[in-house]
Short mmCIF file of C-alpha atoms in Angstrom, two decimals:
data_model
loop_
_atom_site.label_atom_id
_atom_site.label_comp_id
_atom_site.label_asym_id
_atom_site.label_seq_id
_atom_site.Cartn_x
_atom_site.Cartn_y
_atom_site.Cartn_z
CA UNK P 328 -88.52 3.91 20.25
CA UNK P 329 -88.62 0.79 18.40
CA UNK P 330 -92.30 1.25 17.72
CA UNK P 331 -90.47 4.15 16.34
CA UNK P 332 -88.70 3.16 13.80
CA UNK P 333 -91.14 0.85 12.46
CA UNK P 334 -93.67 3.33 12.06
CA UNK P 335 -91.53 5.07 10.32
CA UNK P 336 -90.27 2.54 8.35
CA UNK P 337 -93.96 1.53 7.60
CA UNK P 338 -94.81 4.84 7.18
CA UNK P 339 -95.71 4.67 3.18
CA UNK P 340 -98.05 1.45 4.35
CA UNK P 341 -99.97 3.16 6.72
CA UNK P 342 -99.91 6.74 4.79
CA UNK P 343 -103.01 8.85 5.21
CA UNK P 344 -103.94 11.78 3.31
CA UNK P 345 -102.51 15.27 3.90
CA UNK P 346 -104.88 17.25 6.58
CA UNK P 347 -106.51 20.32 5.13
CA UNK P 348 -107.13 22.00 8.23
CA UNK P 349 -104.91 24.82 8.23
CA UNK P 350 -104.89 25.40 4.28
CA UNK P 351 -107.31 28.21 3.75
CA UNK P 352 -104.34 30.11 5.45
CA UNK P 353 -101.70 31.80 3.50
CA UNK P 354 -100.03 34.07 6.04
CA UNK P 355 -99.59 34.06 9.88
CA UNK P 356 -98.04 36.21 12.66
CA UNK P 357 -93.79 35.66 13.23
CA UNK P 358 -90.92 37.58 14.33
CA UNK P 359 -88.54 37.72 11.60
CA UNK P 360 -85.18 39.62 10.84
CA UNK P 361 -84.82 41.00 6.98
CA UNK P 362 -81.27 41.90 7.76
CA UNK P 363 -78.44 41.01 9.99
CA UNK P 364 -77.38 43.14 12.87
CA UNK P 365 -78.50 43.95 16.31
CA UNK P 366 -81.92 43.89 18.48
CA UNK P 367 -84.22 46.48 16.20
CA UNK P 368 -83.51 44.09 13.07
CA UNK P 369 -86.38 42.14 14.99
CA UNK P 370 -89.66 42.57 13.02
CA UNK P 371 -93.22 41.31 13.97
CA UNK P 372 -95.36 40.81 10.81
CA UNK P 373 -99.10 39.17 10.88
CA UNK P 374 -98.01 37.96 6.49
CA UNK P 375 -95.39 35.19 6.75
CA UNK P 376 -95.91 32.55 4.69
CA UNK P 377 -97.82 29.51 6.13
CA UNK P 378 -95.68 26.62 6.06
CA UNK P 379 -95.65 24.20 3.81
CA UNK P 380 -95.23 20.16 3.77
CA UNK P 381 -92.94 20.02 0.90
CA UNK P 382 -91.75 16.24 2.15
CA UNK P 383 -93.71 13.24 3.33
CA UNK P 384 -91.74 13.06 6.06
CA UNK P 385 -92.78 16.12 7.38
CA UNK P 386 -95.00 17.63 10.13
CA UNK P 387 -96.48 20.88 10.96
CA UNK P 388 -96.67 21.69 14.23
CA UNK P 389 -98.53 24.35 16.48
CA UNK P 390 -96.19 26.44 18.17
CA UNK P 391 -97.62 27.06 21.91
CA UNK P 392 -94.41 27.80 23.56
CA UNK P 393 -90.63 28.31 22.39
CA UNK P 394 -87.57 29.84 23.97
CA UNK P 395 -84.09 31.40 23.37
CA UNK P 396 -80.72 30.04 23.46
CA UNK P 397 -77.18 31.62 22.44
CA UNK P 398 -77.57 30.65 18.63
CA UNK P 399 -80.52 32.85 18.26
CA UNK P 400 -78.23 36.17 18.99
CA UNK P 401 -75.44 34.51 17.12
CA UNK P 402 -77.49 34.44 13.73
CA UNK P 403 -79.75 37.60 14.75
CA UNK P 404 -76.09 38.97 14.18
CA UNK P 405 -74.50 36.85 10.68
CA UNK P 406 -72.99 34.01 12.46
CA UNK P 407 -72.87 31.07 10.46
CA UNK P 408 -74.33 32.75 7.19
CA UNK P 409 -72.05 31.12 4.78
CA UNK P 410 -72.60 27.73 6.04
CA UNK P 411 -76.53 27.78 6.86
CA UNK P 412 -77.30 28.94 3.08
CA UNK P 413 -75.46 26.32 1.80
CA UNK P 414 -77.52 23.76 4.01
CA UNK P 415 -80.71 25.74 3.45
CA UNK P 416 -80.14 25.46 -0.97
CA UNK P 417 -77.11 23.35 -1.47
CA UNK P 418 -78.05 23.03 -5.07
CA UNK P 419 -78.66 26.29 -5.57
CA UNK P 420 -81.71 26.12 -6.77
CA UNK P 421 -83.26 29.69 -6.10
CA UNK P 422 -82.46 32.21 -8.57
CA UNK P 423 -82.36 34.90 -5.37
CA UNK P 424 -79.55 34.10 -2.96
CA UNK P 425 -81.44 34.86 0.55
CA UNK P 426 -82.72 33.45 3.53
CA UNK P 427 -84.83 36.45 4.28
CA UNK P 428 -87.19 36.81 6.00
CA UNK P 429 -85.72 34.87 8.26
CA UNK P 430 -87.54 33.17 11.87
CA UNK P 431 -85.31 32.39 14.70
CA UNK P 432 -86.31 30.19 17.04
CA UNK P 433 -85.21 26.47 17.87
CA UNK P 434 -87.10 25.04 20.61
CA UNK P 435 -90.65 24.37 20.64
CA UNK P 436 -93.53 22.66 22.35
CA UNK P 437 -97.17 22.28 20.68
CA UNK P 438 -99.68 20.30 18.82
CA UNK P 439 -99.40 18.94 15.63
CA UNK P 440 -101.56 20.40 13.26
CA UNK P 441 -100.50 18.61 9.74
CA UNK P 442 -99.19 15.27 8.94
CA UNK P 443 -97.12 14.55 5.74
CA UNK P 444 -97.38 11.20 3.78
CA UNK P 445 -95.29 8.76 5.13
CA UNK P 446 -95.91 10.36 8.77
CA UNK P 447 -97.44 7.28 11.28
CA UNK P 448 -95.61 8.02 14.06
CA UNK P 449 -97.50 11.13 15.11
CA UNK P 450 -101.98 12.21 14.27
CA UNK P 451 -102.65 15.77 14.48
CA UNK P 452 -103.84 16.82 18.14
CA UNK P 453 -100.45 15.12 19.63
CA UNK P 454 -98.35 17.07 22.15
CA UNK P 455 -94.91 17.29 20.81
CA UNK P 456 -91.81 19.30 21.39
CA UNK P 457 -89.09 19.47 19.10
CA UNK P 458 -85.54 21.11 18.49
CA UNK P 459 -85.30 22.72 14.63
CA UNK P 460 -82.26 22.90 13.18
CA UNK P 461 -80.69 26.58 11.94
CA UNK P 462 -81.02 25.80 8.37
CA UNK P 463 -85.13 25.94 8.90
CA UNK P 464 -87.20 28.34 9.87
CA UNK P 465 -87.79 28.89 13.49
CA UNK P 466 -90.37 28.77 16.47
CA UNK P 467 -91.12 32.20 17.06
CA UNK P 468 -93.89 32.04 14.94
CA UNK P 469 -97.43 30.62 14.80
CA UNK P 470 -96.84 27.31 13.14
CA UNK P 471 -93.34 25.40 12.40
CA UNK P 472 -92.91 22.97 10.18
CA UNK P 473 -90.35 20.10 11.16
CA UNK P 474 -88.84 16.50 9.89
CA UNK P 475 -91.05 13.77 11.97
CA UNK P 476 -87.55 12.36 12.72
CA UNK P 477 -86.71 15.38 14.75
CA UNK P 478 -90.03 15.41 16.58
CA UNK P 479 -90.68 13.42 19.87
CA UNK P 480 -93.91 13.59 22.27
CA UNK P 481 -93.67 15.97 24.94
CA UNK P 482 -92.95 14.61 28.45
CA UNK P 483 -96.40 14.44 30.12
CA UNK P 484 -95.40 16.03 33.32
CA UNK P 485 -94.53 19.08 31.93
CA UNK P 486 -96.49 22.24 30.71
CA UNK P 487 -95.54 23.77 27.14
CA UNK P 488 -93.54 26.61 28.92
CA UNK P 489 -91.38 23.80 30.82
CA UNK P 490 -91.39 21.34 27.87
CA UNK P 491 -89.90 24.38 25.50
CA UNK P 492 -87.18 25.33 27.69
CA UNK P 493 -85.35 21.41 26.88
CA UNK P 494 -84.99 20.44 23.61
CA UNK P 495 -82.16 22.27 22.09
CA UNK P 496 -80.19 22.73 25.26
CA UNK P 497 -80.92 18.75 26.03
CA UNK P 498 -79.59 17.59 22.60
CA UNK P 499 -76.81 19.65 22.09
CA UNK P 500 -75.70 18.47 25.90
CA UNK P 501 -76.95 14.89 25.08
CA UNK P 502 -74.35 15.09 21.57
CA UNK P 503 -71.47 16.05 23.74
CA UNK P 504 -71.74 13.79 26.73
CA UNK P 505 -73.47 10.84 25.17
CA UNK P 506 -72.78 10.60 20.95
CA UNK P 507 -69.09 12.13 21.48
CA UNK P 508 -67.88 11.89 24.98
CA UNK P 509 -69.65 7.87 25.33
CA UNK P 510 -70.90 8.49 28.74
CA UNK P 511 -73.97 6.47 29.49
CA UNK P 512 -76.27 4.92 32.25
CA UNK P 513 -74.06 1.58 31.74
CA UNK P 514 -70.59 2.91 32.00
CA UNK P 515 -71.05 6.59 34.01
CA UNK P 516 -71.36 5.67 37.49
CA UNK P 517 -68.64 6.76 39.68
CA UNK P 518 -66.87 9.08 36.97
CA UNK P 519 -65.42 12.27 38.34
CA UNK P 520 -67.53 14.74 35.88
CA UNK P 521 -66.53 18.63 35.14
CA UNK P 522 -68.82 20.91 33.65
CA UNK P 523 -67.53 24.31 32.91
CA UNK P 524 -70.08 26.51 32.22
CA UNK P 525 -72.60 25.06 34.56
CA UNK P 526 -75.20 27.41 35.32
CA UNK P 527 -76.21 28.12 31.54
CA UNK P 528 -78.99 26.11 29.44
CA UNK P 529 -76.46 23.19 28.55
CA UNK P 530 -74.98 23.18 31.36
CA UNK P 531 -77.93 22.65 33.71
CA UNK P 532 -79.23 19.84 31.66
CA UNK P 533 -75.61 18.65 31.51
CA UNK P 534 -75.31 18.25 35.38
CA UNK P 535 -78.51 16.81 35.49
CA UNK P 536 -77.42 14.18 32.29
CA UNK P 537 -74.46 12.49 33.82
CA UNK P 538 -75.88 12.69 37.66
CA UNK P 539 -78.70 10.53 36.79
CA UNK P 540 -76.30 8.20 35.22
CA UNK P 541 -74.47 8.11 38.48
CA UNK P 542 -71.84 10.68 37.91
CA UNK P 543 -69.99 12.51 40.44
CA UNK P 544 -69.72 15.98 39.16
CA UNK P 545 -68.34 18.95 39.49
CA UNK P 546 -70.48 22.19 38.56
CA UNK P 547 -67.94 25.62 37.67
CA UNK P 548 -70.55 28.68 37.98
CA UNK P 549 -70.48 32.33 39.77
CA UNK P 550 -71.59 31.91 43.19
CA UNK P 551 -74.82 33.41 42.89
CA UNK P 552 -75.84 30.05 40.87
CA UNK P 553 -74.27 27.89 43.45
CA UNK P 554 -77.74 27.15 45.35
CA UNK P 555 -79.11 25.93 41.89
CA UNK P 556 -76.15 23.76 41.23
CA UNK P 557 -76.40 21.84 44.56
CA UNK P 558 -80.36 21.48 43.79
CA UNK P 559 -79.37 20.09 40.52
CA UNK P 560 -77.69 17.30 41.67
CA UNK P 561 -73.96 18.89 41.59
CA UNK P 562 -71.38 17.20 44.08
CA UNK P 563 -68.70 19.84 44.01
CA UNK P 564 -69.79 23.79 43.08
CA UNK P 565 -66.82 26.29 42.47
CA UNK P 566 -67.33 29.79 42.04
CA UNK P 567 -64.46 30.98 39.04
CA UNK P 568 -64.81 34.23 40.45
CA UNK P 569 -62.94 33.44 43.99
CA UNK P 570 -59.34 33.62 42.59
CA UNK P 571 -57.46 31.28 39.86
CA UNK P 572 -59.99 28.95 38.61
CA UNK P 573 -57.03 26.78 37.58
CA UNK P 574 -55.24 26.73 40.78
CA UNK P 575 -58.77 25.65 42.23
CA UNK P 576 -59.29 22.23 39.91
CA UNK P 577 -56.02 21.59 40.63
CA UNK P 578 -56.69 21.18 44.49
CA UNK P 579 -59.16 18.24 43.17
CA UNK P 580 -58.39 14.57 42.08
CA UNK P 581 -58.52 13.97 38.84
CA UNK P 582 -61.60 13.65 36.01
CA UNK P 583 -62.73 11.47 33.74
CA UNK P 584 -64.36 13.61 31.26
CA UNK P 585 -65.40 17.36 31.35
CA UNK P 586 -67.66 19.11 29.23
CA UNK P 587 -66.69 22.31 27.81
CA UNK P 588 -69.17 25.46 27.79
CA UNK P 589 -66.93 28.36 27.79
CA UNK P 590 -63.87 27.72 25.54
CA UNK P 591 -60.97 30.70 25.32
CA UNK P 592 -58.20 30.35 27.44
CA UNK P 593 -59.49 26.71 29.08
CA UNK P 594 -58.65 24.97 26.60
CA UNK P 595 -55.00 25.59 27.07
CA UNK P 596 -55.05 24.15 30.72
CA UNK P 597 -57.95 22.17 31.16
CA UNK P 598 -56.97 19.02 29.63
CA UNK P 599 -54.43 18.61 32.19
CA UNK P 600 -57.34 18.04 34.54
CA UNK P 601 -57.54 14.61 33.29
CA UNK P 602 -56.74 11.12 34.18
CA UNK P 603 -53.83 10.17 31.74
CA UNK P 604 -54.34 6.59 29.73
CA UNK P 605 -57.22 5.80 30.88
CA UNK P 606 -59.64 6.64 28.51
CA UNK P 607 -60.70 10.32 29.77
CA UNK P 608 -61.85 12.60 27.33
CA UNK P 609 -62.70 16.55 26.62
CA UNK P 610 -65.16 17.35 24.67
CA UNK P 611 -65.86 21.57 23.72
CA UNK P 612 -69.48 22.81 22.37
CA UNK P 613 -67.39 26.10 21.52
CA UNK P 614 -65.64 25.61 18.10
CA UNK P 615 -64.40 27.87 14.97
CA UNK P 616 -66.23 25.84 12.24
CA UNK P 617 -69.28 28.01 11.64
CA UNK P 618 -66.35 31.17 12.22
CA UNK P 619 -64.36 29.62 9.55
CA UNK P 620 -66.76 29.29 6.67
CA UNK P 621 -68.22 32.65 7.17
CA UNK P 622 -64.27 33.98 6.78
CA UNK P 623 -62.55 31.15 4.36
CA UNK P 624 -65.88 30.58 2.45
CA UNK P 625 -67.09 26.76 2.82
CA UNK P 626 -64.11 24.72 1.07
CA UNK P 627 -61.56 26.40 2.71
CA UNK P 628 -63.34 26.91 6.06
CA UNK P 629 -63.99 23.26 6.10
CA UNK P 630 -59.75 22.42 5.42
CA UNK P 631 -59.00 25.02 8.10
CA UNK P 632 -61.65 23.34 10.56
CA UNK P 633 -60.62 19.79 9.98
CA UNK P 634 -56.60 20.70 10.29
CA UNK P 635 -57.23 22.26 13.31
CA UNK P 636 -59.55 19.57 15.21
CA UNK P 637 -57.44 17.07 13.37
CA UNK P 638 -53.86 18.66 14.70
CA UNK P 639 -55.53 19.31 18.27
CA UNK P 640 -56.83 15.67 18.70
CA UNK P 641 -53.18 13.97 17.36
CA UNK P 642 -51.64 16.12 20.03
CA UNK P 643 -53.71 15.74 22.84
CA UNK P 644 -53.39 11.90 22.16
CA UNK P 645 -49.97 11.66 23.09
CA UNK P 646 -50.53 13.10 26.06
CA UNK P 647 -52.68 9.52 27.44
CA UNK P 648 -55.93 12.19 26.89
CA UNK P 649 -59.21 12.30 24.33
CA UNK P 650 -60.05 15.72 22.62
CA UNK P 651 -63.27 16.13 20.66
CA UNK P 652 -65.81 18.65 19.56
CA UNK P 653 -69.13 18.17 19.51
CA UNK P 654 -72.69 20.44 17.82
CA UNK P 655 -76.13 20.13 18.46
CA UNK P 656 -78.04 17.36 16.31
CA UNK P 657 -81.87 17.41 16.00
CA UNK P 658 -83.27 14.30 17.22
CA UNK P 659 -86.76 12.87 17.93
CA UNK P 660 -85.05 9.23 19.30
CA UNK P 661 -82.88 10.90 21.64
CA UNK P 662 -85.79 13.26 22.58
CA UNK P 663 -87.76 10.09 23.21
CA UNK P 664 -85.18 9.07 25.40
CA UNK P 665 -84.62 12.67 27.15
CA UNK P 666 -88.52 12.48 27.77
CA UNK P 667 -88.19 9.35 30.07
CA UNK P 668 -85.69 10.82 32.06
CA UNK P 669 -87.66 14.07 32.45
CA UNK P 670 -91.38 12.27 33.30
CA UNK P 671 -88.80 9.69 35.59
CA UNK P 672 -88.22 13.17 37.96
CA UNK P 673 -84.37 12.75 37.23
CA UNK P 674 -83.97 16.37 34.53
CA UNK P 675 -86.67 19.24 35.90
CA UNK P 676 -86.87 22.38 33.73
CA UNK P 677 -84.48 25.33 34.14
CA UNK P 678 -86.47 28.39 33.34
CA UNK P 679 -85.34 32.41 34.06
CA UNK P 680 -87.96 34.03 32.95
CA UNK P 681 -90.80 33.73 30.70
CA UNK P 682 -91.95 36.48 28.24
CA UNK P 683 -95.39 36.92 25.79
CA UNK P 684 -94.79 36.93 22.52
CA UNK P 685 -94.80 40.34 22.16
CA UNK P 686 -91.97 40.67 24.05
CA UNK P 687 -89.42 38.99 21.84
CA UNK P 688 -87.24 41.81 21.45
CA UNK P 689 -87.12 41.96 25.44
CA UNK P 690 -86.52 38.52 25.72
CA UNK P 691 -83.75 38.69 23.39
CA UNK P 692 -82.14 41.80 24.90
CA UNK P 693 -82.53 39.41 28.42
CA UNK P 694 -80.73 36.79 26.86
CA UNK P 695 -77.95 38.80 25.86
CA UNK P 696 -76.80 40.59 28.72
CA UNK P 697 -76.39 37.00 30.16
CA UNK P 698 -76.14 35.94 33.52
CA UNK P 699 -78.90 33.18 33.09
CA UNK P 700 -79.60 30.80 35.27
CA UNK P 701 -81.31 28.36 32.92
CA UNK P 702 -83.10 29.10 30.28
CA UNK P 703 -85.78 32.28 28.45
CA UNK P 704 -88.79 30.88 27.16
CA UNK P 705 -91.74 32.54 24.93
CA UNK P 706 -94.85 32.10 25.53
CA UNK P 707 -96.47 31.93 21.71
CA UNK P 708 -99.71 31.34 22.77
CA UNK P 709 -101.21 33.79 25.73
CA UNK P 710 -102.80 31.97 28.77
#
């Protein structure tokens, strides 16, 4: 990692010219949406624009393998419109407001194919894996093109249909436990642990997170996913389908931090979980920012947001308790560090099912009748 950042850092030093290899492309196969709306807005097309390295900072990378997670239905469907164009052209520079066609998509595994200027770090023929983040174009296509800051090599122990299934689900869990909640290797072990939500994508890389830092932790899933939990690592499993999942915690001492998967009604009863004045802390992945913007329109969405989160953590605070939200950041550093966890045998892969790439709108449709244990990858390259 500190090679890392010197590399970087060095990067305009060391710059090598931009590899033509791919360029007497224009187009290449995706699955795209032209609209919003439900699964048949999916489109496969052989013509989408090759990508481009429009910064020196920038890589272009193979796509062998990629998978699914909730955000891809989510903005199949509108969510987070308002918000993601404004990231995507906050000048407004284009004189046509629209982000179609549009490739969803946020986890990959490949090669890289293309190095930008100021790229060191990374040759073409590496194995990387990356997370992209919604503003860009996504993974289910051919080639991706991605900052070399949110690009990490991929664990060697792991196959590009294992290595695909992390990266999102890892960083987004990684955010809440680690850049919001301040759990670590140094300070985790021993912490009582809750994980609502357990048996999804964040939530088995979650109980996998703060159990190789020494956690105890407790796993909340249905008890089909129970067997997984316990092979995950998880001390305590309890299915929130055998009666009051309230009354059950209750039964239990109390924790030192639980991560949030599910939101609704939890949030009015789980913070009393916690150990008062000492430092415990809940942190939610499910929050009305994106929900906001799209309604309110960015200023006022962003107001509403920061007068809620702002009102909820003043009054949790008096209670002796920390509330926070946390989002997925793209991250090559924390990948790095993911990566040495994963080839270390303490996080293994949580995969459902695998699909070919011409099954994306299957794959989707799996996704969203939910039920997952773990995660749905695509294979983008056939064996």
């Amino acid at each position: 990692r500190a090679l890392r950042g010197v590399a970087r850092a060095g990067g305009q030093l060391l710059s090598r010219g931009l590899r033509a290899s791919p360029r007497c492309r224009s187009a290449m196969p995706s699955w795209v949406i032209d609209r919003y709306g439900r699964n048949d807005v999916l489109r496969f097309t052989r013509d989408m624009v090759f990508p481009t390295i429009y910064f020196p900072n920038e890589v272009i990378i193979k796509v062998h393998a990629a998978s699914l997670n909730p955000i891809d239905l989510s903005m199949r469907s509108g969510y987070g419109a308002t918000a993601l164009n404004m990231k995507r052209d906050p000048l407004k520079l284009k004189s046509v407001d629209t982000e179609f066609p549009l490739t969803l998509g946020r986890d990959v595994s490949g090669v890289v194919m293309e190095c930008g200027l100021s790229v060191s770090y990374f040759k073409p023929g590496d194995e990387v894996w990356a997370a992209i983040p919604p503003w860009k174009q996504g993974t289910l296509s051919e080639f991706v093109v991605a900052s070399g800051n949110e690009v990490s090599f991929k664990p060697k122990c792991l196959s590009h249909t294992e290595a695909a299934s992390i990266p999102y689900v890892g960083l987004t869990a990684w955010s809440a436990v680690n850049q919001v909640g301040g759990l670590n290797q140094n300070n985790c072990s021993g912490k009582r642990v809750l994980i609502l939500g357990a048996s999804g994508g964040v939530g088995t890389f979650a109980v996998q997170l703060v159990k190789a830092w020494g956690a105890h932790v407790t796993a909340v899933c249905s008890h089909d996913a129970s067997a997984l939990m316990k092979k995950l690592g998880a001390d305590d499993v309890i299915d929130y389908k055998s009666g009051s999942l309230e009354e059950q915690l209750k039964t239990l001492p109390l924790f030192d931090f639980i991560l949030d998967n599910v939101g609704g009604s939890t949030e009015k009863w789980a913070l009393d979980l916690l150990k008062k004045w000492s430092g415990a802390t809940y942190v939610t992945l499910v929050t009305p920012f994106l929900i906001n913007m799209d309604k309110l329109g960015v200023a006022d969405g962003m107001l509403q947001t920061g007068v809620t989160v702002g009102s909820k953590t003043v009054k949790h605070l008096f209670k002796g308790v920390h509330y926070r939200w946390a989002f997925f950041m793209p991250s090559g550093p924390n990948l790095d560090e993911i990566a040495e966890l994963v080839d270390a045998g303490k996080i293994q892969p949580v995969i459902d099912e695998v699909f070919s790439f011409s099954e994306v709108p299957k794959a989707f449709l799996k996704l969203e009748g939910g039920h997952a244990r773990g995660k749905t990858v695509i294979n983008v390259i056939s064996k």
